[in-house]
Short mmCIF file of C-alpha atoms (C1' of nucleotides) in Angstrom, two decimals:
data_model
loop_
_atom_site.label_atom_id
_atom_site.label_comp_id
_atom_site.label_asym_id
_atom_site.label_seq_id
_atom_site.Cartn_x
_atom_site.Cartn_y
_atom_site.Cartn_z
CA UNK W 5 0.00 0.00 0.00
CA UNK W 6 2.88 2.20 0.78
CA UNK W 7 4.42 1.66 -2.61
CA UNK W 8 1.62 3.61 -4.22
CA UNK W 9 2.21 7.27 -4.24
CA UNK W 10 -0.13 9.81 -5.64
CA UNK W 11 1.63 12.39 -7.68
CA UNK W 12 0.35 15.86 -7.47
CA UNK W 13 0.09 17.26 -10.94
CA UNK W 14 2.96 19.62 -11.46
CA UNK W 15 1.66 23.09 -12.06
CA UNK W 16 2.24 24.50 -15.46
CA UNK W 17 3.72 27.70 -14.17
CA UNK W 18 6.33 25.77 -12.22
CA UNK W 19 7.24 23.78 -15.27
CA UNK W 20 7.42 26.85 -17.42
CA UNK W 21 9.54 28.60 -14.81
CA UNK W 22 11.99 25.71 -14.64
CA UNK W 23 12.09 25.23 -18.37
CA UNK W 24 12.74 28.85 -19.16
CA UNK W 25 15.29 29.10 -16.39
CA UNK W 26 17.12 26.09 -17.70
CA UNK W 27 17.06 27.43 -21.23
CA UNK W 28 18.59 30.68 -20.12
CA UNK W 29 21.23 29.17 -17.87
CA UNK W 30 22.15 26.53 -20.42
CA UNK W 31 22.46 29.15 -23.07
CA UNK W 32 19.64 28.06 -25.37
CA UNK W 33 18.38 31.56 -24.82
CA UNK W 34 21.14 34.09 -25.07
CA UNK W 35 21.45 37.41 -23.26
CA UNK W 36 19.49 40.03 -25.12
CA UNK W 37 17.18 37.56 -26.85
CA UNK W 38 13.55 38.56 -27.00
CA UNK W 39 10.90 36.49 -25.30
CA UNK W 40 7.23 36.48 -26.20
CA UNK W 41 4.88 34.99 -23.73
CA UNK W 42 2.25 34.50 -26.40
CA UNK W 43 4.69 32.55 -28.48
CA UNK W 44 5.87 30.41 -25.60
CA UNK W 45 2.31 29.61 -24.66
CA UNK W 46 1.58 28.60 -28.23
CA UNK W 47 4.71 26.49 -28.47
CA UNK W 48 3.88 24.65 -25.27
CA UNK W 49 0.22 24.38 -26.12
CA UNK W 50 -0.95 26.06 -22.96
CA UNK W 51 -2.58 29.35 -22.21
CA UNK W 52 -0.68 32.48 -21.40
CA UNK W 53 -1.57 32.64 -17.71
CA UNK W 54 1.03 30.16 -16.45
CA UNK W 55 3.62 31.66 -18.74
CA UNK W 56 2.99 35.13 -17.40
CA UNK W 57 3.40 33.97 -13.84
CA UNK W 58 6.66 32.25 -14.66
CA UNK W 59 7.86 35.39 -16.38
CA UNK W 60 7.10 37.51 -13.33
CA UNK W 61 9.16 35.18 -11.15
CA UNK W 62 12.06 35.14 -13.58
CA UNK W 63 11.96 38.89 -13.80
CA UNK W 64 12.16 39.17 -10.02
CA UNK W 65 15.05 36.75 -10.11
CA UNK W 66 16.77 39.00 -12.59
CA UNK W 67 17.05 36.57 -15.48
CA UNK W 68 14.48 38.41 -17.55
CA UNK W 69 14.24 42.13 -18.05
CA UNK W 70 11.04 43.89 -18.98
CA UNK W 71 11.35 47.33 -20.48
CA UNK W 72 8.92 50.21 -20.26
CA UNK W 73 7.11 48.96 -23.34
CA UNK W 74 6.60 45.51 -21.83
CA UNK W 75 9.08 43.88 -24.11
CA UNK W 76 10.71 40.92 -22.47
CA UNK W 77 14.37 40.13 -23.02
CA UNK W 78 16.91 37.83 -21.49
CA UNK W 79 19.08 39.69 -19.03
CA UNK W 80 22.23 40.99 -20.62
CA UNK W 81 24.68 42.19 -18.01
CA UNK W 82 27.00 45.06 -18.66
CA UNK W 83 30.58 44.93 -17.46
CA UNK W 84 29.57 47.00 -14.46
CA UNK W 85 26.81 44.51 -13.71
CA UNK W 86 29.29 41.68 -13.68
CA UNK W 87 31.54 43.54 -11.32
CA UNK W 88 28.57 44.24 -9.08
CA UNK W 89 27.50 40.64 -9.11
CA UNK W 90 30.98 39.43 -8.36
CA UNK W 91 31.42 41.84 -5.50
CA UNK W 92 28.33 40.33 -3.95
CA UNK W 93 29.42 36.82 -4.73
CA UNK W 94 32.77 37.45 -3.14
CA UNK W 95 31.42 38.40 0.25
CA UNK W 96 28.62 35.85 0.21
CA UNK W 97 30.69 32.95 -0.97
CA UNK W 98 33.41 33.83 1.48
CA UNK W 99 30.77 33.55 4.14
CA UNK W 100 29.80 30.18 2.75
CA UNK W 101 33.41 29.02 2.91
CA UNK W 102 33.62 30.25 6.47
CA UNK W 103 30.46 28.51 7.60
CA UNK W 104 31.32 25.29 5.86
CA UNK W 105 34.78 25.30 7.37
CA UNK W 106 33.09 25.66 10.72
CA UNK W 107 30.25 23.21 10.28
CA UNK W 108 31.03 20.60 7.66
CA UNK W 109 31.46 16.99 8.72
CA UNK W 110 34.53 15.03 7.73
CA UNK W 111 32.43 13.21 5.15
CA UNK W 112 31.26 16.46 3.65
CA UNK W 113 34.77 17.77 3.37
CA UNK W 114 35.66 14.56 1.62
CA UNK W 115 32.87 15.14 -0.88
CA UNK W 116 34.35 18.50 -1.63
CA UNK W 117 37.79 17.00 -1.96
CA UNK W 118 36.43 14.55 -4.47
CA UNK W 119 35.50 17.32 -6.86
CA UNK W 120 39.04 18.62 -6.70
CA UNK W 121 40.57 15.22 -7.26
CA UNK W 122 38.19 14.39 -10.06
CA UNK W 123 38.81 17.64 -11.83
CA UNK W 124 42.52 16.84 -11.87
CA UNK W 125 42.01 14.07 -14.36
CA UNK W 126 40.41 16.40 -16.86
CA UNK W 127 43.31 18.79 -16.70
CA UNK W 128 45.84 16.72 -18.55
CA UNK W 129 43.69 15.88 -21.53
CA UNK W 130 42.58 18.22 -24.25
CA UNK W 131 39.20 18.24 -25.95
CA UNK W 132 35.77 19.80 -25.68
CA UNK W 133 34.33 16.84 -23.80
CA UNK W 134 36.88 17.17 -21.05
CA UNK W 135 36.44 20.87 -20.90
CA UNK W 136 32.73 20.54 -20.22
CA UNK W 137 33.36 17.93 -17.55
CA UNK W 138 35.92 20.17 -15.94
CA UNK W 139 33.55 23.11 -15.84
CA UNK W 140 30.88 20.93 -14.29
CA UNK W 141 33.26 19.61 -11.66
CA UNK W 142 34.43 23.08 -10.77
CA UNK W 143 30.85 24.22 -10.45
CA UNK W 144 30.24 21.36 -8.10
CA UNK W 145 33.07 22.49 -5.86
CA UNK W 146 31.34 25.79 -5.26
CA UNK W 147 27.92 24.19 -5.00
CA UNK W 148 28.95 21.84 -2.25
CA UNK W 149 30.57 24.55 -0.20
CA UNK W 150 27.40 26.56 -0.39
CA UNK W 151 25.27 23.56 0.42
CA UNK W 152 27.20 22.61 3.53
CA UNK W 153 27.05 26.13 4.91
CA UNK W 154 23.62 25.33 6.31
CA UNK W 155 22.34 28.80 5.63
CA UNK W 156 19.18 28.68 3.56
CA UNK W 157 19.10 32.33 2.71
CA UNK W 158 22.68 32.25 1.56
CA UNK W 159 21.88 29.36 -0.75
CA UNK W 160 19.02 31.22 -2.36
CA UNK W 161 20.99 34.40 -2.86
CA UNK W 162 23.93 32.62 -4.38
CA UNK W 163 21.73 30.48 -6.59
CA UNK W 164 20.39 33.64 -8.15
CA UNK W 165 23.80 35.22 -8.47
CA UNK W 166 25.21 32.13 -10.09
CA UNK W 167 22.50 31.90 -12.67
CA UNK W 168 23.00 35.56 -13.45
CA UNK W 169 26.66 35.10 -14.18
CA UNK W 170 26.44 31.62 -15.60
CA UNK W 171 26.70 32.92 -19.07
CA UNK W 172 30.27 33.82 -18.32
CA UNK W 173 31.33 30.65 -16.65
CA UNK W 174 32.03 29.09 -19.99
CA UNK W 175 34.11 32.02 -21.08
CA UNK W 176 36.06 31.78 -17.90
CA UNK W 177 38.26 29.01 -19.14
CA UNK W 178 39.76 30.81 -22.05
CA UNK W 179 43.31 31.97 -22.14
CA UNK W 180 46.65 30.74 -20.85
CA UNK W 181 46.45 27.83 -18.46
CA UNK W 182 43.48 29.22 -16.64
CA UNK W 183 42.31 25.74 -15.64
CA UNK W 184 45.43 25.14 -13.64
CA UNK W 185 45.10 28.38 -11.76
CA UNK W 186 41.55 27.53 -10.81
CA UNK W 187 42.58 24.04 -9.84
CA UNK W 188 45.32 25.31 -7.56
CA UNK W 189 43.10 27.85 -5.91
CA UNK W 190 40.46 25.26 -5.22
CA UNK W 191 43.10 23.12 -3.65
CA UNK W 192 44.24 25.95 -1.45
CA UNK W 193 40.74 26.66 -0.24
CA UNK W 194 40.14 23.02 0.51
CA UNK W 195 43.38 22.81 2.45
CA UNK W 196 42.30 25.63 4.74
CA UNK W 197 38.91 24.07 5.26
CA UNK W 198 40.51 20.84 6.29
CA UNK W 199 42.64 22.73 8.77
CA UNK W 200 39.41 24.31 10.00
CA UNK W 201 40.86 27.75 9.57
CA UNK W 202 37.75 29.64 8.62
CA UNK W 203 39.40 33.03 8.36
CA UNK W 204 41.90 31.79 5.83
CA UNK W 205 39.34 29.71 3.97
CA UNK W 206 37.07 32.72 3.61
CA UNK W 207 39.99 34.87 2.58
CA UNK W 208 41.14 32.47 -0.09
CA UNK W 209 37.68 32.08 -1.46
CA UNK W 210 37.49 35.82 -1.74
CA UNK W 211 40.78 35.92 -3.55
CA UNK W 212 39.76 33.08 -5.82
CA UNK W 213 36.70 34.94 -6.99
CA UNK W 214 38.69 38.11 -7.35
CA UNK W 215 41.10 36.56 -9.82
CA UNK W 216 38.08 35.06 -11.53
CA UNK W 217 36.63 38.51 -11.90
CA UNK W 218 39.84 40.04 -13.14
CA UNK W 219 40.03 37.40 -15.80
CA UNK W 220 36.39 37.85 -16.74
CA UNK W 221 36.86 41.57 -17.17
CA UNK W 222 39.51 40.98 -19.78
CA UNK W 223 37.47 38.39 -21.62
CA UNK W 224 34.46 40.64 -21.52
CA UNK W 225 36.13 43.68 -23.00
CA UNK W 226 37.78 41.53 -25.64
CA UNK W 227 34.45 39.94 -26.50
CA UNK W 228 32.33 43.03 -26.77
CA UNK W 229 34.95 44.97 -28.67
CA UNK W 230 34.39 43.62 -32.14
CA UNK L 119 4.94 71.69 -26.02
CA UNK L 120 7.40 70.19 -23.64
CA UNK L 121 5.11 70.62 -20.69
CA UNK L 122 2.75 67.94 -21.94
CA UNK L 123 3.59 64.49 -20.84
CA UNK L 124 1.60 61.38 -21.47
CA UNK L 125 1.39 59.11 -18.50
CA UNK L 126 1.45 55.45 -19.16
CA UNK L 127 -1.27 53.75 -17.18
CA UNK L 128 0.25 51.95 -14.23
CA UNK L 129 -0.22 48.23 -14.60
CA UNK L 130 -2.46 46.59 -12.11
CA UNK L 131 0.02 43.90 -11.22
CA UNK L 132 2.61 46.49 -10.35
CA UNK L 133 0.17 48.29 -8.14
CA UNK L 134 -0.91 45.09 -6.47
CA UNK L 135 2.70 44.10 -5.96
CA UNK L 136 3.54 47.40 -4.34
CA UNK L 137 0.41 47.50 -2.24
CA UNK L 138 0.82 44.00 -0.88
CA UNK L 139 4.49 44.56 -0.26
CA UNK L 140 3.78 47.72 1.66
CA UNK L 141 1.08 46.01 3.70
CA UNK L 142 3.44 43.26 4.71
CA UNK L 143 6.39 45.49 5.49
CA UNK L 144 4.24 47.99 7.36
CA UNK L 145 2.72 45.22 9.37
CA UNK L 146 -0.86 45.45 8.19
CA UNK L 147 -0.37 41.85 7.22
CA UNK L 148 1.37 39.89 9.91
CA UNK L 149 3.68 36.91 9.52
CA UNK L 150 1.62 33.77 9.17
CA UNK L 151 -1.50 35.55 7.96
CA UNK L 152 -3.35 33.88 5.13
CA UNK L 153 -3.74 35.56 1.77
CA UNK L 154 -6.39 34.74 -0.81
CA UNK L 155 -5.83 35.99 -4.29
CA UNK L 156 -9.52 35.68 -5.06
CA UNK L 157 -10.38 37.85 -2.09
CA UNK L 158 -7.79 40.47 -2.92
CA UNK L 159 -9.03 40.64 -6.49
CA UNK L 160 -12.58 41.09 -5.25
CA UNK L 161 -11.56 43.76 -2.74
CA UNK L 162 -9.70 45.71 -5.39
CA UNK L 163 -12.36 45.17 -8.03
CA UNK L 164 -10.03 43.63 -10.51
CA UNK L 165 -9.59 40.18 -11.93
CA UNK L 166 -7.32 37.58 -10.46
CA UNK L 167 -4.69 37.66 -13.19
CA UNK L 168 -2.79 40.72 -11.99
CA UNK L 169 -3.04 39.53 -8.41
CA UNK L 170 -1.57 36.17 -9.29
CA UNK L 171 1.38 37.76 -11.01
CA UNK L 172 2.05 39.98 -8.04
CA UNK L 173 1.87 36.98 -5.76
CA UNK L 174 4.41 35.07 -7.84
CA UNK L 175 6.83 37.99 -7.57
CA UNK L 176 6.33 38.33 -3.83
CA UNK L 177 6.85 34.62 -3.39
CA UNK L 178 10.13 34.80 -5.25
CA UNK L 179 11.10 37.73 -3.09
CA UNK L 180 10.39 35.61 -0.04
CA UNK L 181 7.66 37.71 1.49
CA UNK L 182 4.96 35.18 0.70
CA UNK L 183 5.12 31.45 1.17
CA UNK L 184 3.02 29.00 -0.80
CA UNK L 185 2.59 25.56 0.65
CA UNK L 186 2.02 22.31 -1.18
CA UNK L 187 -1.70 22.87 -1.13
CA UNK L 188 -1.37 26.30 -2.70
CA UNK L 189 -2.28 28.13 0.43
CA UNK L 190 -0.61 31.49 0.56
CA UNK L 191 0.70 32.92 3.80
CA UNK L 192 2.86 35.82 4.84
CA UNK L 193 6.42 34.67 5.46
CA UNK L 194 7.02 33.89 9.09
CA UNK L 195 10.71 33.49 9.80
CA UNK L 196 12.01 31.11 12.40
CA UNK L 197 14.86 32.09 14.68
CA UNK L 198 17.24 30.22 12.40
CA UNK L 199 15.89 32.17 9.44
CA UNK L 200 16.63 35.41 11.17
CA UNK L 201 20.16 34.34 11.93
CA UNK L 202 20.60 33.29 8.30
CA UNK L 203 19.27 36.57 7.05
CA UNK L 204 21.46 38.55 9.37
CA UNK L 205 24.56 36.63 8.42
CA UNK L 206 23.91 37.63 4.84
CA UNK L 207 23.10 41.17 5.80
CA UNK L 208 26.31 41.44 7.74
CA UNK L 209 28.59 40.62 4.86
CA UNK L 210 26.57 42.52 2.29
CA UNK L 211 26.08 45.63 4.33
CA UNK L 212 29.72 45.62 5.32
CA UNK L 213 30.47 45.64 1.64
CA UNK L 214 28.10 48.56 1.23
CA UNK L 215 29.88 50.45 3.97
CA UNK L 216 33.19 49.71 2.33
CA UNK L 217 32.11 50.86 -1.10
CA UNK L 218 30.45 53.97 0.20
CA UNK L 219 33.51 54.86 2.22
CA UNK L 220 35.47 54.54 -0.97
CA UNK L 221 33.11 56.27 -3.36
CA UNK L 222 30.82 58.69 -1.57
CA UNK L 223 31.13 62.39 -2.24
CA UNK L 224 31.49 64.84 0.63
CA UNK L 225 27.90 65.85 0.10
CA UNK L 226 26.72 62.28 0.36
CA UNK L 227 28.61 61.72 3.56
CA UNK L 228 26.95 64.83 4.87
CA UNK L 229 23.55 63.40 4.03
CA UNK L 230 24.40 60.34 6.05
CA UNK L 231 25.63 62.49 8.88
CA UNK L 232 22.34 64.30 8.87
CA UNK L 233 20.44 61.14 9.75
CA UNK L 234 22.70 60.63 12.73
CA UNK L 235 22.33 64.20 13.90
CA UNK L 236 18.59 64.18 13.40
CA UNK L 237 18.15 60.96 15.27
CA UNK L 238 19.90 62.52 18.25
CA UNK L 239 16.98 64.80 18.91
CA UNK L 240 14.55 61.91 19.22
CA UNK L 241 16.70 60.21 21.81
CA UNK L 242 16.04 62.57 24.68
CA UNK L 243 12.28 62.60 24.47
CA UNK L 244 9.95 59.76 25.31
CA UNK L 245 6.80 58.85 23.44
CA UNK L 246 5.57 56.66 20.62
CA UNK L 247 5.78 59.44 18.08
CA UNK L 248 9.44 59.97 18.70
CA UNK L 249 10.12 56.29 18.69
CA UNK L 250 8.66 55.91 15.22
CA UNK L 251 10.63 58.87 13.95
CA UNK L 252 13.78 57.40 15.43
CA UNK L 253 13.24 54.07 13.74
CA UNK L 254 12.65 55.82 10.44
CA UNK L 255 15.80 57.89 10.83
CA UNK L 256 17.88 54.86 11.66
CA UNK L 257 16.50 53.08 8.65
CA UNK L 258 17.50 56.02 6.51
CA UNK L 259 21.07 55.74 7.76
CA UNK L 260 21.36 52.23 6.38
CA UNK L 261 19.45 53.09 3.24
CA UNK L 262 21.78 55.91 2.32
CA UNK L 263 24.89 53.85 2.83
CA UNK L 264 23.49 51.19 0.54
CA UNK L 265 22.43 53.76 -2.00
CA UNK L 266 25.79 55.45 -2.23
CA UNK L 267 27.60 52.16 -2.70
CA UNK L 268 26.80 52.38 -6.41
CA UNK L 269 26.32 48.65 -6.67
CA UNK L 270 22.92 47.89 -8.16
CA UNK L 271 22.93 44.21 -7.34
CA UNK L 272 23.83 44.92 -3.75
CA UNK L 273 20.92 47.30 -3.48
CA UNK L 274 18.47 44.72 -4.72
CA UNK L 275 19.73 41.98 -2.47
CA UNK L 276 19.65 44.16 0.58
CA UNK L 277 16.25 45.54 -0.24
CA UNK L 278 14.89 42.03 -0.12
CA UNK L 279 16.74 41.14 3.04
CA UNK L 280 15.52 44.27 4.76
CA UNK L 281 11.91 43.65 3.94
CA UNK L 282 12.27 40.11 5.19
CA UNK L 283 13.51 41.21 8.55
CA UNK L 284 11.50 44.37 8.78
CA UNK L 285 9.00 42.75 11.04
CA UNK L 286 11.69 42.71 13.69
CA UNK L 287 12.96 46.19 13.28
CA UNK L 288 10.25 47.47 15.55
CA UNK L 289 11.08 44.92 18.18
CA UNK L 290 14.67 45.94 17.98
CA UNK L 291 14.19 48.95 20.18
CA UNK L 292 12.95 47.19 23.23
CA UNK L 293 15.00 46.80 26.36
CA UNK L 294 17.57 48.83 28.24
CA UNK L 295 18.82 51.89 26.44
CA UNK L 296 19.07 50.14 23.12
CA UNK L 297 18.54 53.36 21.20
CA UNK L 298 21.71 54.85 22.58
CA UNK L 299 23.76 51.85 21.64
CA UNK L 300 22.50 52.04 18.09
CA UNK L 301 23.11 55.76 18.00
CA UNK L 302 26.69 55.36 19.14
CA UNK L 303 27.42 52.61 16.69
CA UNK L 304 26.05 54.66 13.84
CA UNK L 305 28.27 57.49 14.92
CA UNK L 306 31.30 55.22 14.95
CA UNK L 307 30.61 53.93 11.48
CA UNK L 308 30.15 57.44 10.16
CA UNK L 309 33.40 58.54 11.74
CA UNK L 310 35.33 55.84 9.92
CA UNK L 311 33.65 56.69 6.66
CA UNK L 312 34.66 60.30 7.04
CA UNK L 313 38.22 59.19 7.65
CA UNK L 314 37.90 57.12 4.49
CA UNK L 315 39.02 54.03 6.31
CA UNK L 316 37.00 51.42 4.49
CA UNK L 317 38.35 48.45 6.38
CA UNK L 318 37.31 49.89 9.70
CA UNK L 319 34.00 51.15 8.37
CA UNK L 320 33.15 47.72 7.05
CA UNK L 321 34.28 46.12 10.25
CA UNK L 322 32.18 48.39 12.41
CA UNK L 323 29.13 47.87 10.26
CA UNK L 324 29.60 44.18 10.69
CA UNK L 325 29.86 44.57 14.41
CA UNK L 326 26.85 46.84 14.51
CA UNK L 327 24.67 44.26 12.85
CA UNK L 328 26.08 41.57 15.03
CA UNK L 329 24.98 43.29 18.21
CA UNK L 330 21.67 43.91 16.49
CA UNK L 331 21.33 40.22 15.87
CA UNK L 332 22.31 39.25 19.40
CA UNK L 333 19.67 41.55 20.73
CA UNK L 334 17.06 40.25 18.31
CA UNK L 335 17.75 36.70 19.34
CA UNK L 336 16.86 37.52 22.91
CA UNK L 337 13.72 39.38 21.97
CA UNK L 338 12.67 36.60 19.68
CA UNK L 339 12.98 33.83 22.21
CA UNK L 340 11.19 35.95 24.78
CA UNK L 341 8.42 36.70 22.32
CA UNK L 342 7.73 33.23 21.09
CA UNK L 343 7.98 31.68 24.51
CA UNK L 344 4.56 32.50 25.90
"C1'" DA R 257 -25.07 13.39 21.72
"C1'" DG R 258 -21.24 11.75 18.95
"C1'" DA R 259 -19.45 10.01 14.76
"C1'" DT R 260 -19.89 9.87 9.79
"C1'" DT R 261 -21.34 11.23 5.46
"C1'" DT R 262 -23.15 14.72 2.26
"C1'" DT R 263 -23.65 19.41 0.75
"C1'" DT R 264 -22.15 23.77 0.01
"C1'" DA R 265 -19.13 27.53 -0.26
"C1'" DA R 266 -14.83 29.38 -1.50
"C1'" DG R 267 -10.17 29.03 -3.44
"C1'" DT R 268 -6.74 27.74 -6.96
"C1'" DG R 269 -5.08 26.46 -11.82
"C1'" DT R 270 -5.99 27.13 -16.39
"C1'" DC R 271 -8.32 28.70 -20.47
"C1'" DG R 272 -10.03 31.56 -24.29
"C1'" DA R 273 -11.50 36.19 -25.45
"C1'" DC R 274 -11.07 41.08 -26.20
"C1'" DA R 275 -9.30 45.75 -26.19
"C1'" DG R 276 -5.44 48.59 -26.78
"C1'" DA R 277 -0.42 49.30 -28.11
"C1'" DC R 278 3.43 48.59 -31.37
"C1'" DT R 279 5.61 47.17 -35.60
"C1'" DA R 280 6.11 46.50 -40.26
"C1'" DC R 281 4.76 47.14 -44.57
"C1'" DA R 282 2.08 48.79 -48.57
"C1'" DG R 283 0.19 52.41 -50.89
"C1'" DA R 284 -0.68 57.43 -51.47
"C1'" DA R 285 1.12 61.93 -51.85
"C1'" DG R 286 4.60 65.08 -52.61
"C1'" DC T 27 12.39 58.30 -54.87
"C1'" DT T 28 11.42 59.74 -50.33
"C1'" DT T 29 7.97 60.73 -46.74
"C1'" DC T 30 3.67 60.25 -44.66
"C1'" DT T 31 -0.39 57.47 -43.61
"C1'" DG T 32 -3.36 53.64 -43.22
"C1'" DT T 33 -3.79 48.98 -42.10
"C1'" DA T 34 -3.00 44.18 -40.78
"C1'" DG T 35 -0.76 41.33 -37.63
"C1'" DT T 36 1.22 40.40 -33.28
"C1'" DC T 37 1.79 41.07 -28.47
"C1'" DT T 38 0.54 42.54 -23.83
"C1'" DG T 39 -2.83 43.58 -19.91
"C1'" DT T 40 -6.94 42.25 -18.12
"C1'" DC T 41 -11.25 39.84 -17.76
"C1'" DG T 42 -14.79 36.31 -16.81
"C1'" DA T 43 -15.64 31.33 -16.97
"C1'" DC T 44 -14.99 26.53 -15.78
"C1'" DA T 45 -13.10 22.37 -13.61
"C1'" DC T 46 -11.12 20.62 -9.57
"C1'" DT T 47 -9.75 20.68 -4.61
"C1'" DT T 48 -10.27 21.80 0.07
"C1'" DA T 49 -12.52 23.05 4.08
"C1'" DA T 50 -16.43 24.08 6.59
"C1'" DA T 51 -21.39 23.43 7.46
"C1'" DA T 52 -25.30 20.60 7.40
"C1'" DA T 53 -27.49 16.45 7.55
"C1'" DT T 54 -27.74 11.74 8.62
"C1'" DC T 55 -27.25 7.64 11.25
"C1'" DT T 56 -26.47 5.08 15.38
#
DNA sequence: AGATTTTTAAGTGTCGACAGACTACAGAAG
DNA sequence: CTTCTGTAGTCTGTCGACACTTAAAAATCT
């Protein structure tokens, strides 16, 4: 009897929200692209009501922008926006590193370590496939640290900030041996967490994101200057 | 010819959003209260569509909670929630203090100073009227610092966090001579900003919010323990 | 009366419709 | 050929309607 479970029908507006969000974060919808709720509703064979609600949520989240004429576009950050976002990320993710250093169990630290170890194997080999895997593994490193911080609000805030800057995460691995730098910094942070030195862990996380930002700035100006 | 200006009609869902938000933050709607979109629509003589959209935005903002049975209630933070929120506020508002110390013009610093000076006059006199004015003035102090930080993302994040903890701002002034403590701390922060010492300014802001939090914790446990 | 079932009222999720705003384009006027 | 104007199509903002769910009230049975 227990094996039966009634599924509540998933609301359309939740599905639309998740779908659109995914499309934006995954890059199927690019920054600046126009969105038409009428069109989306038609494509999905539903009415506009659920779509509108999803759009309102995504706008509040910052992923969609609605101009004064009600035109909807995918959020396209300026360089200043990216700096702003990163400044916030730096302090919040430092906090996450601090809390996790303080609270994480040995097992949890091991889970974090695993992402570092695993990412190592992708470093030596070339190829698009490996690059994607590496990016995913690096993302996981940050995710876990946030997760183990045990601060719900922090998770929410950083989730939003991440999705806002996700577009650039892919760009982040261009140039010199950027992957190695990231790898080393992750290792450093982990080391401090294992030593339970929360001040240092927070500090290194801050620094890590700062170099990230510096690198992004370059990429950005190079990219938009053509 | 220039004196004519066409006003765009304000969208209902914007108005509903603002109205509901204000009602929650001002305390007309208390944490845990139930909300019915149908009822709101009826009261305002509009259809449910704009109300629903406003509700979705407020849910994303965190001011409304929607349970698995679609019942809508005003967000009622637990003690842990408050701690979480304050931990975020501490790092973000420290950042605001830092940026403002770095970037604010002399005039802007003077505007901040004004809130401190003005609040002084409410300290000596008793009475509900003065208490409200004092709370408003103290709020303005924080507002201005955030505003002058010139970081849009930071402003948004803190706006949300403030509204989430607003319910407690009123409680914050109970007990001993709490007002004086706050007043002094504000003065200290301002002093560091005027000296353009951003490290110290950020540090003191952090400390200020920490004592705030400690005090809130007490109040909270006292309040919910009856 | 107390427990159980049935009715009824009220709320949510979704839909299709309609008016008004914008855009793009075709045709008229210079 | 360019510029203005009219018009058709598309999109948004809002509405009222309907099905379904939940919760409360009423009715029924023991």
